[in-house]
Amino acid sequence: MAIEVVLLDNIEKLGKVGDTVKVANGYARNYLFPRDLAAHASGVVLKQIDARRAKVAAAHEAEVVVANELAAKINETSITIPMQAGEDDKLFGSVTVTEIHDLLEKDGIVVDRRKIAVGEAIKTLGVHEVSVKVHAEVSATLKVWVVKA
């Protein structure tokens, strides 16, 4: 038997906050309700969900604004990494994400190291562009100058 519930949180493959969905009675009773992921669909709950949805939307917009500011700062930033290199400008080793992350932190830019995407390993001297995922919707490009030490 299926019952109608209102989702209180985003649930993958089921829906987003505020969606009204039909689920199996046992799934709702044993999983969704105890974890406060859903509530019985009623007028009072729907009004609460609308208020919560507005709050979540405002918080999301604020996060995007902050992320855009950080992305603008990253786009304007370039870092220089001195590395040992051979005769044909090939590095002995490669530039790592950790090195890039540490230099960004020294410049006062704090990002999660896992959000820095180097792409192919940086193994030559010169200017390289590195993608930094600041937010789910916002990314930035950082210029990395690799020079001979």
XYZ file of N, CA, C and O in Angstrom:
596
model
N 0.842 -1.178 0.000
C 0.000 0.000 0.000
C 0.889 1.244 0.000
O 1.865 1.316 0.726
N 0.577 2.213 -0.817
C 1.385 3.421 -0.932
C 0.732 4.561 -0.158
O -0.486 4.660 -0.080
N 1.596 5.399 0.429
C 1.092 6.589 1.108
C 1.768 7.819 0.502
O 2.844 7.725 -0.102
N 1.139 8.952 0.675
C 1.665 10.193 0.118
C 2.415 10.944 1.214
O 1.890 11.168 2.304
N 3.680 11.292 0.912
C 4.511 12.009 1.872
C 5.116 13.245 1.211
O 5.223 13.321 -0.006
N 5.523 14.180 2.043
C 6.219 15.376 1.587
C 7.674 15.244 2.033
O 7.942 14.982 3.213
N 8.604 15.415 1.101
C 10.026 15.272 1.425
C 10.524 16.497 2.178
O 10.290 17.634 1.782
N 11.244 16.264 3.275
C 11.812 17.330 4.081
C 13.276 17.553 3.743
O 13.901 18.491 4.246
N 13.837 16.689 2.925
C 15.237 16.792 2.523
C 15.359 16.233 1.111
O 14.496 15.490 0.661
N 16.439 16.586 0.424
C 16.680 16.037 -0.907
C 17.070 14.569 -0.766
O 17.944 14.230 0.023
N 16.403 13.712 -1.524
C 16.704 12.282 -1.500
C 16.954 11.852 -2.938
O 16.083 12.010 -3.801
N 18.147 11.335 -3.165
C 18.520 10.919 -4.517
C 17.553 9.861 -5.033
O 17.138 8.971 -4.302
N 17.158 9.979 -6.254
C 16.254 9.074 -6.957
C 14.822 9.113 -6.435
O 13.997 8.301 -6.834
N 14.522 10.053 -5.513
C 13.152 10.153 -5.015
C 12.604 11.561 -5.234
O 11.500 11.717 -5.751
N 13.368 12.580 -4.857
C 12.907 13.939 -5.085
C 13.648 14.954 -4.251
O 14.597 14.632 -3.530
N 13.196 16.212 -4.370
C 13.817 17.320 -3.650
C 12.904 17.794 -2.538
O 11.755 17.369 -2.434
N 13.414 18.705 -1.723
C 12.658 19.250 -0.604
C 11.334 19.816 -1.106
O 11.287 20.565 -2.071
N 10.238 19.417 -0.452
C 8.928 19.940 -0.789
C 8.150 19.116 -1.789
O 6.957 19.344 -1.968
N 8.800 18.177 -2.447
C 8.087 17.334 -3.408
C 7.131 16.409 -2.666
O 7.448 15.865 -1.612
N 5.963 16.221 -3.241
C 5.000 15.266 -2.704
C 5.093 13.998 -3.543
O 4.921 14.040 -4.757
N 5.423 12.885 -2.882
C 5.621 11.626 -3.597
C 4.860 10.508 -2.903
O 4.551 10.592 -1.721
N 4.566 9.471 -3.680
C 3.935 8.276 -3.114
C 5.021 7.234 -2.926
O 5.795 6.958 -3.844
N 5.072 6.682 -1.718
C 6.062 5.655 -1.394
C 5.361 4.526 -0.658
O 4.247 4.676 -0.166
N 6.045 3.411 -0.573
C 5.496 2.264 0.150
C 5.363 2.618 1.630
O 6.187 3.354 2.190
N 4.335 2.093 2.241
C 4.060 2.362 3.647
C 5.255 2.002 4.534
O 5.651 2.766 5.412
N 5.846 0.851 4.323
C 6.979 0.408 5.133
C 8.202 1.286 4.947
O 8.929 1.571 5.898
N 8.456 1.731 3.722
C 9.603 2.602 3.432
C 9.451 3.918 4.189
O 10.393 4.423 4.793
N 8.246 4.468 4.171
C 8.004 5.720 4.880
C 8.119 5.522 6.387
O 8.804 6.294 7.073
N 7.461 4.490 6.905
C 7.418 4.266 8.339
C 8.768 3.862 8.920
O 9.143 4.289 10.012
N 9.543 3.044 8.194
C 10.791 2.503 8.734
C 12.046 3.293 8.352
O 13.071 3.163 9.012
N 11.975 4.094 7.283
C 13.177 4.799 6.843
C 12.989 6.321 6.841
O 13.757 7.045 7.469
N 11.980 6.801 6.134
C 11.833 8.244 5.953
C 11.425 8.965 7.239
O 12.036 9.969 7.609
N 10.407 8.483 7.930
C 9.915 9.170 9.120
C 10.929 9.171 10.268
O 11.163 10.215 10.870
N 11.564 8.042 10.613
C 12.522 8.064 11.731
C 13.715 8.986 11.493
O 14.287 9.518 12.431
N 14.103 9.191 10.245
C 15.257 10.033 9.923
C 14.851 11.472 9.605
O 15.670 12.265 9.166
N 13.589 11.804 9.799
C 13.035 13.132 9.499
C 13.317 13.558 8.065
O 13.641 14.715 7.786
N 13.202 12.605 7.148
C 13.386 12.897 5.729
C 12.068 13.205 5.036
O 12.052 13.758 3.941
N 10.958 12.835 5.684
C 9.644 13.060 5.086
C 8.600 13.174 6.191
O 8.847 12.800 7.335
N 7.436 13.722 5.804
C 6.308 13.830 6.723
C 5.036 13.514 5.943
O 5.014 13.607 4.715
N 3.975 13.141 6.668
C 2.689 12.892 6.014
C 2.267 14.156 5.270
O 2.411 15.262 5.780
N 1.740 13.977 4.087
C 1.291 15.123 3.289
C 0.010 15.684 3.882
O -1.032 15.046 3.845
N 0.109 16.874 4.471
C -1.066 17.556 5.008
C -0.888 19.047 4.765
O 0.202 19.509 4.431
N -1.935 19.813 4.942
C -1.884 21.253 4.693
C -0.854 21.967 5.549
O -0.137 22.849 5.084
N -0.770 21.600 6.827
C 0.172 22.242 7.745
C 1.609 21.952 7.305
O 2.445 22.849 7.265
N 1.871 20.715 6.983
C 3.218 20.319 6.569
C 3.598 21.023 5.273
O 4.734 21.483 5.116
N 2.675 21.146 4.347
C 2.975 21.812 3.073
C 3.327 23.282 3.286
O 4.229 23.808 2.627
N 2.663 23.956 4.230
C 2.997 25.352 4.539
C 4.393 25.445 5.152
O 5.168 26.343 4.835
N 4.720 24.501 6.045
C 6.047 24.491 6.653
C 7.122 24.244 5.593
O 8.184 24.850 5.629
N 6.812 23.369 4.649
C 7.770 23.058 3.585
C 8.013 24.279 2.716
O 9.147 24.555 2.316
N 6.963 25.038 2.413
C 7.134 26.244 1.610
C 8.063 27.231 2.309
O 8.926 27.839 1.679
N 7.886 27.383 3.616
C 8.760 28.283 4.375
C 10.195 27.756 4.369
O 11.146 28.521 4.185
N 10.328 26.455 4.550
C 11.668 25.851 4.562
C 12.319 25.963 3.183
O 13.510 26.234 3.077
N 11.540 25.777 2.122
C 12.059 25.876 0.763
C 12.582 27.289 0.502
O 13.630 27.480 -0.107
N 11.843 28.297 0.980
C 12.285 29.683 0.807
C 13.591 29.929 1.560
O 14.499 30.600 1.051
N 13.698 29.361 2.752
C 14.916 29.513 3.541
C 16.102 28.841 2.847
O 17.196 29.401 2.777
N 15.879 27.642 2.333
C 16.936 26.906 1.622
C 17.350 27.653 0.360
O 18.537 27.756 0.048
N 16.390 28.219 -0.361
C 16.700 28.971 -1.573
C 17.527 30.211 -1.252
O 18.486 30.538 -1.960
N 17.183 30.905 -0.173
C 17.943 32.094 0.225
C 19.366 31.711 0.627
O 20.325 32.397 0.260
N 19.504 30.624 1.369
C 20.839 30.166 1.776
C 21.659 29.767 0.549
O 22.851 30.071 0.464
N 21.011 29.119 -0.411
C 21.697 28.705 -1.632
C 22.179 29.919 -2.422
O 23.310 29.945 -2.905
N 21.330 30.935 -2.535
C 21.719 32.146 -3.245
C 22.897 32.823 -2.568
O 23.808 33.315 -3.235
N 22.900 32.844 -1.236
C 24.011 33.442 -0.500
C 25.300 32.670 -0.753
O 26.370 33.268 -0.937
N 25.210 31.336 -0.776
C 26.387 30.513 -1.061
C 26.924 30.788 -2.456
O 28.140 30.856 -2.651
N 26.043 30.947 -3.420
C 26.468 31.207 -4.800
C 27.157 32.565 -4.905
O 28.163 32.709 -5.598
N 26.645 33.566 -4.196
C 27.271 34.893 -4.214
C 28.681 34.821 -3.647
O 29.635 35.352 -4.230
N 28.840 34.144 -2.510
C 30.164 33.993 -1.898
C 31.085 33.203 -2.826
O 32.260 33.543 -3.004
N 30.556 32.158 -3.450
C 31.348 31.351 -4.368
C 31.785 32.159 -5.581
O 32.926 32.024 -6.053
N 30.909 33.015 -6.104
C 31.279 33.869 -7.244
C 32.384 34.845 -6.867
O 33.289 35.112 -7.664
N 32.324 35.396 -5.640
C 33.381 36.294 -5.176
C 34.714 35.559 -5.078
O 35.751 36.071 -5.506
N 34.685 34.353 -4.522
C 35.911 33.559 -4.404
C 36.431 33.177 -5.781
O 37.640 33.218 -6.034
N 35.535 32.835 -6.706
C 35.950 32.481 -8.067
C 36.597 33.671 -8.762
O 37.605 33.514 -9.468
N 36.064 34.867 -8.562
C 36.667 36.064 -9.156
C 38.066 36.286 -8.608
O 39.000 36.628 -9.350
N 38.225 36.052 -7.317
C 39.543 36.200 -6.687
C 40.528 35.172 -7.244
O 41.681 35.487 -7.525
N 40.063 33.943 -7.429
C 40.924 32.886 -7.979
C 41.278 33.184 -9.428
O 42.419 32.993 -9.851
N 40.313 33.680 -10.213
C 40.571 34.005 -11.615
C 41.638 35.082 -11.757
O 42.380 35.101 -12.734
N 41.716 36.005 -10.805
C 42.705 37.076 -10.845
C 44.059 36.648 -10.302
O 45.041 37.346 -10.482
N 44.109 35.514 -9.626
C 45.322 35.062 -8.965
C 46.157 34.189 -9.888
O 45.633 33.414 -10.678
N 47.456 34.350 -9.765
C 48.369 33.414 -10.423
C 49.444 33.064 -9.397
O 49.840 33.906 -8.587
N 49.869 31.823 -9.408
C 50.901 31.386 -8.471
C 52.116 30.913 -9.249
O 51.999 30.458 -10.385
N 53.272 31.063 -8.634
C 54.526 30.656 -9.258
C 55.132 29.530 -8.447
O 55.268 29.633 -7.227
N 55.508 28.462 -9.145
C 56.099 27.304 -8.488
C 57.472 27.053 -9.109
O 57.569 26.707 -10.284
N 58.553 27.237 -8.330
C 59.885 26.907 -8.848
C 60.125 25.399 -8.772
O 59.867 24.782 -7.747
N 60.563 24.825 -9.885
C 60.796 23.373 -9.945
C 62.125 23.096 -10.642
O 62.565 23.870 -11.485
N 62.718 21.991 -10.303
C 63.927 21.524 -10.988
C 63.523 20.999 -12.358
O 62.543 20.271 -12.479
N 64.284 21.399 -13.393
C 63.940 20.968 -14.745
C 65.206 20.592 -15.508
O 66.299 21.085 -15.220
N 65.020 19.733 -16.504
C 66.123 19.297 -17.351
C 66.358 20.274 -18.494
O 65.797 21.371 -18.543
N 67.179 19.850 -19.451
C 67.550 20.715 -20.567
C 66.364 21.070 -21.458
O 66.277 22.183 -21.956
N 65.477 20.153 -21.696
C 64.358 20.407 -22.610
C 63.098 20.887 -21.864
O 61.984 20.652 -22.308
N 63.288 21.580 -20.740
C 62.223 22.170 -19.927
C 61.231 21.160 -19.368
O 60.105 21.493 -19.045
N 61.663 19.911 -19.243
C 60.815 18.905 -18.598
C 61.200 18.831 -17.130
O 62.371 18.839 -16.775
N 60.175 18.757 -16.282
C 60.409 18.743 -14.844
C 60.892 17.385 -14.357
O 60.574 16.361 -14.942
N 61.673 17.423 -13.277
C 62.021 16.191 -12.580
C 60.886 15.945 -11.587
O 60.896 16.427 -10.471
N 59.877 15.224 -12.017
C 58.673 15.030 -11.222
C 57.544 15.833 -11.833
O 57.547 16.121 -13.026
N 56.576 16.218 -11.025
C 55.458 17.022 -11.536
C 54.912 17.900 -10.413
O 55.189 17.684 -9.237
N 54.147 18.892 -10.795
C 53.512 19.779 -9.828
C 52.278 19.062 -9.288
O 51.452 18.565 -10.053
N 52.154 19.014 -7.968
C 51.042 18.294 -7.354
C 49.937 19.248 -6.912
O 50.155 20.452 -6.747
N 48.774 18.698 -6.708
C 47.625 19.462 -6.217
C 47.931 20.026 -4.831
O 47.542 21.150 -4.511
N 48.657 19.274 -4.024
C 49.004 19.721 -2.679
C 49.855 20.984 -2.722
O 49.641 21.914 -1.936
N 50.817 21.049 -3.648
C 51.649 22.244 -3.779
C 50.795 23.450 -4.178
O 50.951 24.549 -3.631
N 49.899 23.249 -5.113
C 49.015 24.329 -5.556
C 48.124 24.776 -4.397
O 47.965 25.969 -4.131
N 47.573 23.824 -3.675
C 46.695 24.111 -2.536
C 47.436 24.920 -1.475
O 46.911 25.913 -0.954
N 48.655 24.507 -1.141
C 49.430 25.204 -0.110
C 49.753 26.634 -0.524
O 49.675 27.562 0.296
N 50.104 26.849 -1.790
C 50.399 28.202 -2.262
C 49.143 29.078 -2.281
O 49.216 30.283 -1.998
N 48.001 28.495 -2.603
C 46.746 29.249 -2.547
C 46.435 29.674 -1.116
O 46.007 30.805 -0.875
N 46.659 28.781 -0.158
C 46.403 29.120 1.245
C 47.327 30.231 1.716
O 46.929 31.080 2.502
N 48.581 30.244 1.234
C 49.503 31.328 1.588
C 49.005 32.667 1.061
O 49.257 33.707 1.648
N 48.285 32.640 -0.068
C 47.709 33.852 -0.643
C 46.373 34.211 0.001
O 45.725 35.173 -0.397
N 45.927 33.417 0.968
C 44.682 33.708 1.673
C 43.446 33.157 1.002
O 42.330 33.544 1.338
N 43.611 32.242 0.056
C 42.474 31.635 -0.629
C 42.336 30.203 -0.125
O 43.203 29.372 -0.352
N 41.228 29.947 0.554
C 41.019 28.628 1.143
C 40.001 27.867 0.302
O 38.854 28.281 0.179
N 40.448 26.766 -0.297
C 39.566 25.872 -1.044
C 39.901 24.441 -0.650
O 41.000 24.161 -0.178
N 38.967 23.561 -0.864
C 39.190 22.153 -0.593
C 40.148 21.599 -1.640
O 39.983 21.832 -2.834
N 41.159 20.893 -1.191
C 42.172 20.351 -2.094
C 41.561 19.433 -3.150
O 42.012 19.384 -4.282
N 40.495 18.727 -2.794
C 39.859 17.811 -3.742
C 39.119 18.539 -4.851
O 38.743 17.937 -5.849
N 38.904 19.843 -4.693
C 38.194 20.631 -5.700
C 39.135 21.204 -6.761
O 38.692 21.853 -7.687
N 40.435 20.988 -6.596
C 41.415 21.475 -7.561
C 41.648 20.369 -8.582
O 42.069 19.271 -8.230
N 41.371 20.665 -9.855
C 41.510 19.670 -10.926
C 42.639 20.093 -11.856
O 42.501 21.042 -12.615
N 43.743 19.372 -11.800
C 44.895 19.699 -12.622
C 44.714 19.184 -14.043
O 45.231 19.759 -14.985
N 43.944 18.135 -14.221
C 43.806 17.526 -15.545
C 45.013 16.628 -15.775
O 45.305 15.761 -14.967
N 45.726 16.862 -16.869
C 46.970 16.116 -17.088
C 48.032 16.655 -16.146
O 48.057 17.841 -15.835
N 48.919 15.785 -15.714
C 49.977 16.185 -14.791
C 50.822 17.301 -15.406
O 51.129 17.289 -16.596
N 51.195 18.264 -14.574
C 52.030 19.375 -15.028
C 53.481 18.926 -14.938
O 54.035 18.793 -13.856
N 54.101 18.689 -16.108
C 55.461 18.170 -16.146
C 56.402 19.024 -16.982
O 57.497 18.596 -17.298
N 55.954 20.241 -17.351
C 56.800 21.121 -18.146
C 56.782 22.528 -17.556
O 55.868 22.891 -16.823
N 57.793 23.305 -17.898
C 57.841 24.698 -17.485
C 56.816 25.486 -18.290
O 56.408 25.077 -19.371
N 56.408 26.628 -17.766
C 55.482 27.479 -18.491
C 54.233 27.776 -17.692
O 54.154 27.519 -16.498
N 53.235 28.320 -18.379
C 51.964 28.689 -17.747
C 50.951 27.577 -17.993
O 50.771 27.125 -19.121
N 50.311 27.163 -16.922
C 49.300 26.108 -17.007
C 48.026 26.617 -16.337
O 48.081 27.306 -15.326
N 46.877 26.265 -16.895
C 45.608 26.638 -16.287
C 45.036 25.450 -15.528
O 44.965 24.340 -16.046
N 44.638 25.724 -14.293
C 44.111 24.691 -13.410
C 42.690 25.080 -13.031
O 42.430 26.223 -12.666
N 41.772 24.140 -13.116
C 40.377 24.387 -12.780
C 40.154 24.165 -11.278
O 40.645 23.191 -10.704
N 39.414 25.088 -10.666
C 39.074 24.981 -9.249
C 37.559 25.036 -9.125
O 36.928 26.010 -9.520
N 36.970 23.989 -8.595
C 35.517 23.920 -8.407
C 35.194 24.546 -7.049
O 35.439 23.963 -6.008
N 34.667 25.769 -7.080
C 34.399 26.518 -5.859
C 33.067 26.099 -5.237
O 32.932 26.014 -4.025
N 32.088 25.840 -6.086
C 30.733 25.492 -5.656
C 30.168 24.560 -6.720
O 30.734 24.442 -7.803
N 29.069 23.924 -6.441
C 28.473 23.014 -7.422
C 28.166 23.719 -8.736
O 28.223 23.108 -9.805
N 27.876 25.021 -8.685
C 27.527 25.765 -9.884
C 28.612 26.740 -10.341
O 28.460 27.386 -11.367
N 29.695 26.877 -9.564
C 30.706 27.894 -9.849
C 32.091 27.259 -9.885
O 32.480 26.533 -8.973
N 32.820 27.549 -10.963
C 34.203 27.101 -11.034
C 35.076 28.262 -11.486
O 34.580 29.245 -12.043
N 36.364 28.155 -11.230
C 37.309 29.213 -11.564
C 38.532 28.601 -12.223
O 38.763 27.391 -12.150
N 39.328 29.455 -12.873
C 40.554 29.009 -13.521
C 41.722 29.742 -12.879
O 41.752 30.972 -12.819
N 42.682 28.987 -12.433
C 43.873 29.510 -11.777
C 45.064 29.366 -12.724
O 45.233 28.312 -13.341
N 45.879 30.413 -12.828
C 47.090 30.332 -13.641
C 48.243 29.897 -12.763
O 48.517 30.518 -11.727
N 48.923 28.852 -13.192
C 50.069 28.317 -12.451
C 51.304 28.498 -13.345
O 51.387 27.926 -14.428
N 52.228 29.298 -12.865
C 53.488 29.520 -13.558
C 54.512 28.553 -12.980
O 54.806 28.595 -11.787
N 55.066 27.710 -13.821
C 56.105 26.790 -13.391
C 57.414 27.309 -13.961
O 57.574 27.436 -15.184
N 58.344 27.663 -13.059
C 59.620 28.250 -13.475
C 60.769 27.356 -13.021
O 60.636 26.563 -12.086
N 61.918 27.550 -13.652
C 63.117 26.783 -13.305
C 63.678 27.274 -11.986
O 63.830 28.461 -11.772
N 63.979 26.341 -11.098
C 64.517 26.701 -9.785
C 66.003 26.937 -9.862
O 66.724 26.421 -10.646
